Short mmCIF file of C-alpha atoms in Angstrom, two decimals:
data_model
loop_
_atom_site.label_atom_id
_atom_site.label_comp_id
_atom_site.label_asym_id
_atom_site.label_seq_id
_atom_site.Cartn_x
_atom_site.Cartn_y
_atom_site.Cartn_z
CA MET A 7 -21.45 16.65 1.44
CA ALA A 8 -20.39 13.32 -0.07
CA ALA A 9 -17.64 11.31 1.53
CA HIS A 10 -14.16 11.98 0.19
CA VAL A 11 -11.83 8.99 0.41
CA LEU A 12 -8.06 9.14 0.19
CA ALA A 13 -6.85 5.79 -1.21
CA PHE A 14 -3.20 5.06 -0.40
CA PRO A 15 -1.70 1.82 -1.81
CA TRP A 16 1.75 0.42 -1.14
CA PRO A 17 3.76 1.75 -4.11
CA LEU A 18 4.17 -1.47 -6.09
CA GLN A 19 1.99 -2.60 -9.00
CA GLY A 20 0.50 -5.64 -7.27
CA HIS A 21 -0.86 -3.31 -4.57
CA ILE A 22 -1.79 -0.37 -6.80
CA ASN A 23 -4.04 -2.37 -9.16
CA PRO A 24 -6.45 -3.73 -6.50
CA MET A 25 -6.61 -0.30 -4.84
CA LEU A 26 -7.48 1.23 -8.24
CA HIS A 27 -10.34 -1.27 -8.61
CA LEU A 28 -11.63 -0.35 -5.16
CA ALA A 29 -11.30 3.37 -5.95
CA SER A 30 -13.29 2.87 -9.17
CA ALA A 31 -16.07 1.07 -7.31
CA LEU A 32 -16.23 3.88 -4.75
CA LEU A 33 -16.39 6.48 -7.53
CA ASP A 34 -19.17 4.52 -9.24
CA ALA A 35 -21.05 4.54 -5.91
CA GLY A 36 -20.94 8.35 -5.89
CA LEU A 37 -18.05 9.00 -3.50
CA ARG A 38 -15.19 11.34 -4.21
CA VAL A 39 -11.83 9.58 -4.33
CA THR A 40 -8.30 10.91 -4.37
CA PHE A 41 -5.61 8.36 -5.15
CA LEU A 42 -2.26 8.87 -3.46
CA HIS A 43 0.76 7.74 -5.45
CA THR A 44 4.43 8.24 -4.84
CA GLU A 45 5.94 10.82 -7.17
CA HIS A 46 7.84 8.03 -8.95
CA ASN A 47 4.67 6.04 -9.63
CA LEU A 48 2.60 9.07 -10.56
CA ARG A 49 5.10 9.87 -13.34
CA ARG A 50 4.65 6.31 -14.63
CA PHE A 51 0.86 6.32 -14.14
CA THR A 52 0.26 9.50 -16.13
CA ARG A 53 1.69 7.81 -19.26
CA VAL A 54 -1.37 5.53 -19.48
CA PRO A 55 -5.04 6.51 -19.82
CA PRO A 56 -6.79 7.32 -16.52
CA HIS A 57 -8.38 4.41 -14.72
CA HIS A 58 -11.54 6.44 -14.05
CA PRO A 59 -12.33 9.95 -15.34
CA ARG A 60 -13.24 11.32 -11.88
CA LEU A 61 -10.26 9.83 -10.07
CA ARG A 62 -8.08 12.58 -8.62
CA LEU A 63 -4.36 11.92 -8.35
CA VAL A 64 -1.91 13.32 -5.81
CA SER A 65 1.59 12.26 -4.88
CA ILE A 66 4.21 12.33 -2.17
CA PRO A 67 7.93 11.59 -2.37
CA ASP A 68 9.00 8.11 -1.31
CA GLY A 69 12.44 9.38 -0.32
CA LEU A 70 14.37 7.20 -2.77
CA PRO A 71 16.62 8.52 -5.56
CA ASP A 72 15.18 8.45 -9.09
CA HIS A 73 17.54 5.67 -10.20
CA HIS A 74 16.37 3.27 -7.45
CA PRO A 75 14.65 0.24 -9.07
CA ARG A 76 11.75 0.08 -6.57
CA SER A 77 11.46 -3.65 -7.09
CA VAL A 78 11.80 -6.76 -4.97
CA GLY A 79 15.59 -6.41 -5.01
CA GLY A 80 15.32 -3.01 -3.32
CA LEU A 81 12.30 -3.81 -1.18
CA MET A 82 13.94 -3.18 2.18
CA GLU A 83 15.12 0.27 1.09
CA LEU A 84 11.56 1.06 -0.05
CA VAL A 85 10.11 -0.17 3.25
CA GLU A 86 12.54 1.96 5.25
CA SER A 87 12.08 5.03 3.06
CA MET A 88 8.28 4.84 3.06
CA GLY A 89 8.32 4.48 6.85
CA THR A 90 10.35 7.68 7.25
CA ALA A 91 10.23 10.10 4.29
CA GLY A 92 6.96 8.72 2.89
CA SER A 93 5.26 8.77 6.27
CA ALA A 94 6.26 12.38 6.97
CA ALA A 95 5.13 13.53 3.51
CA TYR A 96 1.84 11.64 3.89
CA ARG A 97 1.19 13.27 7.27
CA ALA A 98 1.75 16.75 5.81
CA LEU A 99 -0.46 16.04 2.78
CA LEU A 100 -3.27 14.52 4.84
CA LEU A 101 -3.19 17.43 7.26
CA ARG A 102 -3.65 19.85 4.34
CA MET A 103 -6.42 17.72 2.85
CA VAL A 104 -8.29 17.47 6.17
CA ASP A 105 -7.94 21.14 7.09
CA SER A 106 -9.26 22.21 3.71
CA ASP A 107 -11.93 24.90 4.15
CA ASP A 108 -13.91 23.83 1.11
CA ASP A 109 -16.29 20.92 0.72
CA ASP A 110 -13.43 18.84 -0.62
CA ALA A 111 -11.84 17.87 2.71
CA VAL A 112 -10.87 14.22 3.05
CA THR A 113 -13.29 12.40 5.34
CA CYS A 114 -11.80 8.88 5.27
CA VAL A 115 -8.56 7.07 4.44
CA ILE A 116 -8.24 3.62 2.95
CA ALA A 117 -4.62 2.57 3.23
CA ASP A 118 -2.84 -0.54 2.12
CA GLY A 119 -2.72 -3.07 4.94
CA VAL A 120 1.07 -3.35 4.71
CA MET A 121 1.40 0.30 5.81
CA PRO A 122 0.17 0.48 9.40
CA PHE A 123 1.70 3.96 9.68
CA ALA A 124 -0.86 5.27 7.19
CA VAL A 125 -3.78 4.22 9.39
CA SER A 126 -2.05 5.46 12.56
CA VAL A 127 -1.33 8.88 11.07
CA ALA A 128 -4.93 9.25 9.88
CA GLU A 129 -6.29 8.28 13.29
CA GLU A 130 -3.90 10.71 15.03
CA LEU A 131 -5.33 13.47 12.82
CA GLY A 132 -8.89 12.42 13.64
CA VAL A 133 -9.64 10.91 10.23
CA PRO A 134 -11.44 7.56 10.13
CA ALA A 135 -9.18 5.02 8.46
CA LEU A 136 -9.14 1.38 7.52
CA ALA A 137 -6.58 -1.02 6.17
CA PHE A 138 -7.30 -2.72 2.85
CA ARG A 139 -5.28 -5.86 2.17
CA THR A 140 -4.48 -5.90 -1.52
CA GLU A 141 -3.20 -9.45 -1.91
CA SER A 142 -5.04 -11.97 -4.02
CA ALA A 143 -7.43 -14.56 -2.63
CA CYS A 144 -4.73 -17.17 -3.24
CA GLY A 145 -2.19 -15.15 -1.24
CA PHE A 146 -4.68 -14.65 1.56
CA LEU A 147 -5.42 -18.38 1.64
CA ALA A 148 -1.70 -19.05 1.98
CA TYR A 149 -1.55 -16.77 5.06
CA LEU A 150 -4.55 -18.53 6.56
CA SER A 151 -2.95 -21.94 5.94
CA VAL A 152 0.31 -21.27 7.81
CA PRO A 153 -0.99 -22.08 11.33
CA ARG A 154 -2.33 -25.45 10.16
CA LEU A 155 0.90 -26.26 8.30
CA LEU A 156 2.86 -25.49 11.46
CA GLU A 157 0.48 -27.70 13.48
CA LEU A 158 1.18 -30.56 11.08
CA GLY A 159 4.92 -30.00 11.28
CA GLU A 160 5.07 -28.94 7.64
CA THR A 161 7.18 -25.86 8.19
CA PRO A 162 7.76 -23.93 4.97
CA VAL A 163 11.43 -23.35 5.81
CA PRO A 164 13.31 -25.99 7.77
CA SER A 165 14.82 -25.01 11.09
CA ASP A 166 18.60 -25.17 11.49
CA GLU A 167 18.26 -28.47 13.34
CA GLN A 168 16.23 -30.02 10.51
CA THR A 169 18.62 -28.67 7.89
CA ASN A 170 21.69 -29.96 9.72
CA SER A 171 20.24 -33.47 10.27
CA ARG A 172 19.28 -33.79 6.60
CA PHE A 173 22.67 -32.87 5.25
CA VAL A 174 25.04 -34.43 7.82
CA GLY A 175 25.67 -37.57 5.80
CA ALA A 176 25.30 -35.94 2.40
CA VAL A 177 28.76 -34.38 2.18
#
């Protein structure tokens, strides 16, 4: 029985695209891959040609109303909704996919690194899981640079004390 991976990206384009590339590479290596979208994104995704002919698509609700923009402006609502409604729907779906009696049961989860709940749920259900960070190399380098910038006193956002001392005489 070949491994069957459930790939679960954070539901925004910058996270979906790298996860799709990883899913394609896994499919090319002979694994079975199911890609988990939110219902909102699956509706959008099915309007374009499939990324890979053997890629299976499933979806869960994200808990947001259809008119919600699901963009940076509504990011906190998406975070909250995915942590509650999305998490519960994911747990139910994964449980069904693991308890499957056929040879198609999910054997591993690869979840976006910004969704720790996805790895925790998989591990609670006894499914091996790992977090895949979908940011670019440039974004990752920025994260790695923060400790050194702080060491040098080059804080990205000035503290209140720094802000106040800069603008005291400016008014």
